[in-house]
Short mmCIF file of C-alpha atoms and ligand atoms in Angstrom, two decimals:
data_model
loop_
_atom_site.label_atom_id
_atom_site.label_comp_id
_atom_site.label_asym_id
_atom_site.label_seq_id
_atom_site.Cartn_x
_atom_site.Cartn_y
_atom_site.Cartn_z
CA MET A 1 14.57 10.89 21.39
CA MET A 2 12.27 13.61 20.11
CA ARG A 3 10.25 11.44 17.77
CA LYS A 4 9.19 13.21 14.58
CA HIS A 5 5.76 13.38 12.99
CA ILE A 6 6.46 11.00 10.10
CA PHE A 7 4.36 11.64 6.99
CA ASN A 8 6.73 9.86 4.58
CA ALA A 9 5.11 8.25 1.54
CA GLY A 10 7.18 5.08 1.74
CA PRO A 11 9.14 3.73 3.46
CA ALA A 12 6.84 5.21 6.04
CA ALA A 13 6.05 5.45 9.75
CA LEU A 14 5.97 2.29 11.85
CA PRO A 15 4.23 2.08 15.23
CA LEU A 16 6.73 3.06 17.95
CA GLU A 17 5.62 0.01 19.95
CA VAL A 18 6.64 -2.22 17.07
CA LEU A 19 10.08 -0.62 16.74
CA GLU A 20 10.67 -1.12 20.45
CA GLN A 21 9.52 -4.75 20.33
CA ALA A 22 11.75 -5.44 17.33
CA GLN A 23 14.66 -3.83 19.18
CA GLN A 24 14.12 -6.09 22.19
CA GLN A 25 14.26 -9.18 20.00
CA PHE A 26 16.99 -7.93 17.69
CA VAL A 27 20.05 -9.53 19.28
CA GLU A 28 18.37 -12.55 20.82
CA TYR A 29 15.10 -13.94 19.51
CA ASP A 30 12.78 -15.76 21.86
CA ASN A 31 15.55 -16.74 24.33
CA LEU A 32 17.21 -18.91 21.70
CA GLY A 33 20.76 -17.55 22.06
CA MET A 34 20.83 -15.94 18.61
CA SER A 35 19.12 -13.45 16.39
CA LEU A 36 16.29 -14.43 14.07
CA MET A 37 18.44 -13.05 11.23
CA GLU A 38 21.11 -15.65 12.01
CA MET A 39 18.76 -18.63 11.81
CA SER A 40 18.19 -20.91 8.87
CA HIS A 41 14.97 -20.21 7.05
CA ARG A 42 14.38 -23.98 7.37
CA SER A 43 14.56 -23.84 11.16
CA LYS A 44 11.46 -24.31 13.31
CA PRO A 45 11.40 -20.77 14.79
CA VAL A 46 11.51 -19.16 11.34
CA GLU A 47 8.97 -21.59 9.89
CA ARG A 48 6.65 -20.93 12.80
CA MET A 49 7.04 -17.16 12.55
CA ASN A 50 6.40 -17.28 8.80
CA GLU A 51 3.27 -19.39 9.21
CA GLU A 52 1.90 -17.28 12.05
CA THR A 53 2.31 -14.16 9.93
CA GLN A 54 0.35 -15.76 7.08
CA GLN A 55 -2.39 -16.76 9.52
CA LEU A 56 -2.57 -13.28 11.00
CA PHE A 57 -3.22 -11.91 7.53
CA MET A 58 -6.02 -14.42 6.93
CA GLU A 59 -7.53 -13.53 10.28
CA LEU A 60 -7.23 -9.73 10.05
CA MET A 61 -8.71 -9.63 6.56
CA GLY A 62 -11.21 -12.39 7.26
CA LEU A 63 -10.08 -14.25 4.15
CA PRO A 64 -11.90 -17.45 3.18
CA PRO A 65 -9.76 -20.62 2.92
CA GLN A 66 -9.50 -20.49 -0.89
CA TYR A 67 -6.99 -17.65 -0.51
CA LYS A 68 -3.27 -18.03 0.14
CA VAL A 69 -0.97 -15.37 1.55
CA LEU A 70 2.47 -15.31 -0.08
CA PHE A 71 5.61 -13.45 0.94
CA MET A 72 7.70 -12.48 -2.06
CA GLY A 73 10.51 -10.08 -2.91
CA GLY A 74 11.09 -7.31 -5.44
CA GLY A 75 8.46 -4.83 -4.32
CA ALA A 76 5.24 -3.90 -6.09
CA SER A 77 7.26 -3.02 -9.19
CA THR A 78 8.21 -6.67 -9.64
CA GLN A 79 4.53 -7.58 -9.37
CA PHE A 80 3.87 -5.24 -12.32
CA ALA A 81 5.89 -7.76 -14.36
CA LEU A 82 4.89 -10.99 -12.58
CA VAL A 83 1.18 -10.41 -13.16
CA PRO A 84 1.41 -10.43 -16.99
CA LEU A 85 4.16 -13.08 -16.95
CA ASN A 86 1.86 -15.46 -15.10
CA PHE A 87 -1.57 -14.55 -16.46
CA LEU A 88 -1.26 -12.83 -19.84
CA LYS A 89 -1.37 -15.72 -22.27
CA LEU A 90 -1.06 -15.45 -26.04
CA GLY A 91 -4.37 -14.33 -27.54
CA THR A 92 -5.60 -12.75 -24.32
CA VAL A 93 -5.60 -9.13 -23.18
CA GLY A 94 -4.84 -7.61 -19.79
CA GLN A 95 -7.22 -4.71 -19.16
CA TYR A 96 -5.83 -1.85 -17.09
CA ILE A 97 -7.66 0.83 -15.17
CA LEU A 98 -5.43 3.89 -15.15
CA SER A 99 -5.97 6.18 -12.17
CA GLY A 100 -2.48 7.43 -11.37
CA SER A 101 1.17 7.02 -12.24
CA PHE A 102 1.69 3.65 -10.52
CA SER A 103 -1.20 2.13 -12.44
CA GLU A 104 0.33 3.47 -15.62
CA LYS A 105 3.65 1.84 -14.75
CA ALA A 106 1.90 -1.48 -14.26
CA TYR A 107 0.26 -1.07 -17.68
CA GLN A 108 3.55 -0.18 -19.38
CA GLU A 109 5.26 -3.19 -17.87
CA ALA A 110 2.49 -5.48 -19.13
CA GLN A 111 2.99 -4.13 -22.64
CA THR A 112 6.56 -5.45 -22.61
CA ILE A 113 5.22 -8.94 -22.02
CA GLY A 114 1.95 -9.28 -23.91
CA GLU A 115 -1.14 -7.45 -25.02
CA ALA A 116 -2.41 -4.85 -22.58
CA ALA A 117 -5.22 -2.34 -23.05
CA VAL A 118 -6.68 0.62 -21.19
CA LEU A 119 -10.12 -0.12 -19.80
CA ALA A 120 -10.66 3.31 -18.22
CA SER A 121 -8.37 6.25 -17.59
CA SER A 122 -8.31 9.68 -15.98
CA LYS A 123 -4.93 10.63 -17.37
CA ALA A 124 -6.52 13.36 -19.53
CA GLN A 125 -7.74 14.93 -16.29
CA LYS A 126 -4.17 14.74 -14.93
CA TRP A 127 -5.36 12.13 -12.40
CA SER A 128 -7.40 14.81 -10.60
CA ARG A 129 -10.24 12.31 -10.26
CA LEU A 130 -10.86 8.60 -10.64
CA PRO A 131 -11.95 7.17 -14.00
CA ASP A 132 -15.53 5.99 -14.31
CA ILE A 133 -15.70 2.23 -13.75
CA GLY A 134 -19.46 1.93 -13.44
CA ASN A 135 -20.21 0.26 -16.77
CA ILE A 136 -17.20 -1.61 -17.96
CA VAL A 137 -17.49 -4.05 -20.86
CA LEU A 138 -15.01 -6.89 -21.08
CA GLY A 139 -14.25 -8.93 -24.17
CA GLU A 140 -14.19 -12.72 -24.21
CA ASN A 141 -10.41 -12.75 -24.40
CA THR A 142 -9.81 -10.67 -21.24
CA ALA A 143 -7.16 -12.33 -19.10
CA TYR A 144 -7.71 -10.06 -16.10
CA VAL A 145 -8.54 -6.53 -15.01
CA HIS A 146 -5.83 -4.66 -13.13
CA MET A 147 -6.42 -1.69 -10.85
CA THR A 148 -4.59 0.37 -8.21
CA THR A 149 -6.94 0.89 -5.28
CA ASN A 150 -5.10 3.89 -3.82
CA ASN A 151 -3.10 6.36 -5.87
CA THR A 152 -0.20 7.16 -3.58
CA ILE A 153 1.27 10.03 -5.58
CA GLU A 154 -1.96 11.76 -6.58
CA GLY A 155 -4.00 11.18 -3.41
CA SER A 156 -7.12 9.46 -4.75
CA GLN A 157 -8.66 6.16 -3.71
CA PHE A 158 -11.37 3.85 -5.04
CA LYS A 159 -14.12 3.21 -2.52
CA VAL A 160 -15.84 0.70 -4.73
CA VAL A 161 -14.29 -1.76 -7.15
CA PRO A 162 -15.59 -2.74 -10.58
CA ASP A 163 -17.77 -5.73 -11.17
CA THR A 164 -15.72 -7.96 -13.47
CA THR A 165 -18.02 -11.00 -13.14
CA ASP A 166 -15.90 -14.10 -13.85
CA VAL A 167 -12.83 -12.20 -15.09
CA PRO A 168 -10.17 -12.09 -12.35
CA LEU A 169 -9.71 -8.70 -10.72
CA ILE A 170 -6.10 -7.96 -9.73
CA ALA A 171 -5.23 -5.05 -7.47
CA ASP A 172 -2.13 -3.19 -6.40
CA MET A 173 -2.99 -2.28 -2.78
CA THR A 174 0.51 -1.20 -1.79
CA SER A 175 -0.62 2.06 -0.24
CA ASP A 176 -3.96 1.08 1.28
CA ILE A 177 -3.97 -2.58 2.28
CA LEU A 178 -5.48 -2.99 5.79
CA SER A 179 -6.58 0.66 5.79
CA ARG A 180 -10.25 0.10 5.03
CA GLN A 181 -12.78 -2.69 4.72
CA ARG A 182 -13.29 -4.18 1.28
CA ASP A 183 -14.94 -7.28 -0.07
CA TRP A 184 -11.72 -9.20 -0.66
CA THR A 185 -13.55 -12.02 -2.40
CA LYS A 186 -13.95 -9.77 -5.44
CA PHE A 187 -10.23 -10.13 -6.08
CA GLY A 188 -8.30 -12.95 -7.68
CA LEU A 189 -4.98 -11.43 -6.66
CA ILE A 190 -4.00 -8.59 -4.34
CA TYR A 191 -0.42 -7.43 -3.95
CA ALA A 192 1.34 -4.88 -1.78
CA GLY A 193 4.90 -3.83 -1.08
CA ALA A 194 5.19 -3.77 2.71
CA GLN A 195 6.86 -0.42 3.22
CA LYS A 196 3.71 1.71 3.39
CA ASN A 197 1.07 0.08 5.56
CA LEU A 198 2.60 -3.22 6.60
CA GLY A 199 6.18 -2.96 7.75
CA PRO A 200 9.71 -2.41 6.52
CA ALA A 201 10.73 -2.60 2.86
CA GLY A 202 11.92 -5.97 1.60
CA VAL A 203 8.83 -8.14 1.61
CA THR A 204 5.95 -8.00 -0.84
CA VAL A 205 2.67 -9.62 0.08
CA ALA A 206 0.55 -11.39 -2.53
CA ILE A 207 -2.89 -12.72 -1.65
CA ILE A 208 -4.05 -15.12 -4.30
CA ARG A 209 -7.15 -17.22 -4.88
CA ASP A 210 -6.72 -20.94 -5.60
CA ASP A 211 -8.17 -20.80 -9.11
CA MET A 212 -5.51 -18.21 -10.05
CA LEU A 213 -2.75 -20.52 -8.89
CA ALA A 214 -3.94 -23.09 -11.38
CA GLU A 215 -3.67 -20.44 -14.14
CA CYS A 216 0.00 -19.55 -13.61
CA ALA A 217 1.99 -19.86 -16.85
CA GLU A 218 4.06 -23.03 -17.15
CA ARG A 219 6.93 -21.84 -19.28
CA ILE A 220 8.33 -19.07 -17.12
CA PRO A 221 11.16 -19.31 -14.57
CA THR A 222 10.19 -21.21 -11.41
CA ILE A 223 11.02 -18.28 -9.15
CA PHE A 224 8.56 -16.04 -11.04
CA LYS A 225 5.55 -18.31 -10.51
CA TYR A 226 3.03 -17.56 -7.79
CA SER A 227 2.40 -21.30 -7.60
CA THR A 228 6.03 -21.89 -6.55
CA PHE A 229 5.57 -19.63 -3.54
CA ALA A 230 2.17 -21.12 -2.74
CA SER A 231 3.30 -24.73 -2.77
CA ASN A 232 6.34 -23.96 -0.60
CA GLN A 233 4.72 -21.72 2.06
CA SER A 234 6.86 -18.89 0.59
CA LEU A 235 10.00 -20.77 1.67
CA TYR A 236 11.13 -21.96 -1.77
CA ASN A 237 14.21 -19.78 -1.42
CA THR A 238 15.48 -17.55 1.40
CA PRO A 239 12.77 -15.02 2.29
CA PRO A 240 13.43 -11.57 3.84
CA VAL A 241 13.03 -13.03 7.34
CA HIS A 242 13.57 -9.85 9.33
CA SER A 243 11.10 -7.85 7.23
CA ILE A 244 8.49 -10.57 7.63
CA TYR A 245 9.09 -10.61 11.38
CA VAL A 246 8.61 -6.85 11.75
CA MET A 247 5.51 -7.11 9.54
CA LYS A 248 4.18 -9.74 11.95
CA LEU A 249 4.63 -7.27 14.81
CA VAL A 250 2.74 -4.65 12.78
CA LEU A 251 -0.10 -7.12 12.17
CA GLU A 252 -0.28 -7.95 15.89
CA TRP A 253 -0.35 -4.22 16.64
CA THR A 254 -3.15 -3.75 14.07
CA LYS A 255 -5.13 -6.51 15.77
CA ARG A 256 -4.64 -4.92 19.21
CA GLN A 257 -5.91 -1.61 17.81
CA GLY A 258 -9.17 -3.30 16.79
CA GLY A 259 -8.32 -4.55 13.30
CA ILE A 260 -9.20 -3.08 9.93
CA GLU A 261 -12.51 -1.61 11.09
CA ALA A 262 -10.82 0.46 13.79
CA MET A 263 -8.03 1.43 11.39
CA GLU A 264 -10.54 2.70 8.85
CA LYS A 265 -12.35 4.81 11.43
CA ARG A 266 -9.08 6.30 12.61
CA ASN A 267 -7.85 6.94 9.05
CA VAL A 268 -11.06 8.80 8.20
CA GLN A 269 -10.72 10.86 11.37
CA LYS A 270 -7.03 11.59 10.68
CA THR A 271 -7.47 12.69 7.09
CA GLU A 272 -10.61 14.71 7.90
CA LEU A 273 -8.48 16.86 10.17
CA LEU A 274 -6.29 17.68 7.16
CA TYR A 275 -9.03 17.91 4.51
CA ASN A 276 -11.10 20.21 6.75
CA THR A 277 -8.09 22.47 7.19
CA ILE A 278 -7.63 22.60 3.40
CA ASP A 279 -11.33 23.22 2.73
CA ASN A 280 -11.64 25.90 5.41
CA SER A 281 -8.58 27.83 4.26
CA GLY A 282 -10.48 30.01 1.78
CA GLY A 283 -8.32 28.84 -1.11
CA PHE A 284 -4.95 29.26 0.63
CA TYR A 285 -4.62 25.47 0.45
CA ARG A 286 -6.16 23.65 -2.53
CA GLY A 287 -6.72 19.90 -2.70
CA LEU A 288 -5.38 18.14 -5.79
CA VAL A 289 -8.20 15.65 -6.36
CA ASP A 290 -12.01 15.75 -6.48
CA VAL A 291 -13.51 15.67 -3.01
CA ALA A 292 -15.45 12.46 -3.72
CA ASP A 293 -12.29 10.61 -4.73
CA ARG A 294 -10.02 11.68 -1.88
CA SER A 295 -7.79 9.11 -0.25
CA ILE A 296 -7.82 8.29 3.46
CA MET A 297 -4.09 7.50 3.17
CA ASN A 298 -2.36 10.18 1.09
CA VAL A 299 -3.56 13.79 1.37
CA THR A 300 -2.32 16.05 -1.46
CA TRP A 301 -2.64 19.80 -1.82
CA ARG A 302 -1.06 22.93 -3.27
CA MET A 303 -0.57 26.56 -2.38
CA HIS A 304 -0.65 29.49 -4.76
CA ASP A 305 3.09 29.71 -5.30
CA GLU A 306 5.98 27.31 -5.21
CA GLU A 307 8.19 29.50 -3.05
CA LEU A 308 5.55 29.44 -0.35
CA GLU A 309 5.29 25.66 -0.66
CA LYS A 310 9.03 25.38 -0.17
CA ARG A 311 8.86 27.58 2.91
CA PHE A 312 5.99 25.47 4.25
CA VAL A 313 8.04 22.29 3.95
CA GLN A 314 11.11 23.91 5.48
CA GLU A 315 9.31 25.43 8.46
CA ALA A 316 7.40 22.22 9.02
CA LYS A 317 10.67 20.30 9.07
CA GLY A 318 11.96 22.67 11.71
CA GLN A 319 8.96 21.74 13.86
CA GLY A 320 9.43 17.99 13.47
CA PHE A 321 7.23 17.20 10.45
CA GLU A 322 8.88 14.83 7.97
CA GLY A 323 7.99 13.97 4.40
CA LEU A 324 5.57 16.73 3.38
CA SER A 325 6.87 17.48 -0.13
CA GLY A 326 4.70 16.17 -2.93
CA HIS A 327 6.11 13.50 -5.25
CA ARG A 328 8.70 14.97 -7.61
CA SER A 329 6.38 14.25 -10.56
CA VAL A 330 3.50 16.40 -9.26
CA GLY A 331 5.05 18.88 -6.82
CA GLY A 332 2.91 20.57 -4.17
CA LEU A 333 2.47 18.96 -0.78
CA ARG A 334 1.53 15.53 0.45
CA ALA A 335 0.93 14.05 3.88
CA SER A 336 0.87 10.26 3.94
CA ALA A 337 -1.17 9.23 6.95
CA TYR A 338 -0.83 5.45 6.84
CA ASN A 339 -2.15 3.23 9.64
CA ALA A 340 0.85 3.82 11.91
CA VAL A 341 0.55 7.62 11.76
CA THR A 342 -1.21 8.83 14.91
CA VAL A 343 -4.23 11.11 15.26
CA GLU A 344 -1.97 13.36 17.34
CA SER A 345 0.47 13.78 14.44
CA CYS A 346 -2.39 14.72 12.10
CA GLN A 347 -3.82 17.14 14.65
CA ALA A 348 -0.38 18.71 15.07
CA LEU A 349 -0.04 19.08 11.29
CA ALA A 350 -3.51 20.64 10.97
CA ASP A 351 -2.57 23.12 13.73
CA PHE A 352 0.68 23.92 11.96
CA MET A 353 -1.18 24.50 8.67
CA ILE A 354 -3.59 26.92 10.31
CA ASP A 355 -0.75 28.76 12.01
CA PHE A 356 1.28 28.92 8.77
CA GLN A 357 -1.68 30.42 6.96
CA LYS A 358 -2.11 33.06 9.68
CA ARG A 359 1.50 34.11 9.24
CA ASN A 360 1.56 33.93 5.41
CA GLY A 361 -2.06 34.26 4.24
C1 LIG B 401 5.00 2.59 -3.63
C2 LIG B 401 4.11 1.98 -4.63
C3 LIG B 401 4.61 1.13 -5.63
C4 LIG B 401 6.07 0.84 -5.80
O1 LIG B 401 6.48 -0.05 -4.83
P1 LIG B 401 7.95 -0.71 -4.81
O2 LIG B 401 7.82 -1.66 -3.67
O3 LIG B 401 8.92 0.41 -4.56
O4 LIG B 401 8.18 -1.36 -6.11
C5 LIG B 401 3.69 0.57 -6.49
N1 LIG B 401 2.37 0.80 -6.40
C6 LIG B 401 1.86 1.62 -5.45
C7 LIG B 401 0.39 1.85 -5.39
C8 LIG B 401 2.72 2.24 -4.55
O5 LIG B 401 2.21 3.04 -3.59
#
């Protein structure tokens, strides 16, 4: 196999080692005479695998014991609805920080369920920078503050999070969980679809603090309550066992690489290769977001005409680079350099960019 340089935004690259390990265990798991996918989710091997994956999360993130790691379904988009369903009670307001199109989707979904408001927004700037969250003022009736830590489509990322004092802070970390160190204890709830930094699509991780579990709405369907997942070790109904298993392999790989700290260093190094190429191109390539707000996961840029952008993507594809078109809503170009994307792939892309400019500049 000539493995490609995978810059897909999601589903995204997985470590080759992990794919090979998963392949080895695909037909027969752990010498048990059958595949993990054929086992009951109430069987010991699945229970053990599920619990070990939860523990790996706690360990990698250094989470204190008041947090629980849940494995749910439905992707981050389902969390957009579950958050207000569980925590937006009558007479309270969910405050949303709008920094990109996914955060706006979360806000819109909340409006279908209860009262949601915009706490800060950079929509008027077309998401070209992050909104100011330095001096936020929260009313008495605030149920929670919701934010998106990394804006996958636009290519911006919060380095600091707002101080919400005793109001729970809820974050969609789908595209940057485990990519950089953060003070996790600032959050009441963190959620992430797995298919960007954690593993294959199909499982959604929710990390929730005990006091939030006690706040889950009573009169909503059982399967929509975070507390149902928490009190059943995420085995209330059949979980996406295979996706959780591959995620476990990704977590073990992350640990072998040196954990979040090493990932962050590598992600900075990887994206600097691309940002430096953009900044040194004399305007041939132009970044889409303010330098201070740039993401160490999704790098976005444009060229001066769309035909050239198309040719860039096409030629790149011919040389083994996948997934470089910008999101259909913004156009331009995007390289998603999640944890599993190698330094070598980013170096190869930077070299290609320089060469493309020489031939077309
Ligand atoms: C990809 C993404 C989503 C959507 O995730 P699904 O699992 O497809 O619902 C939501 N939020 C962010 C930040 C994303 O990157």
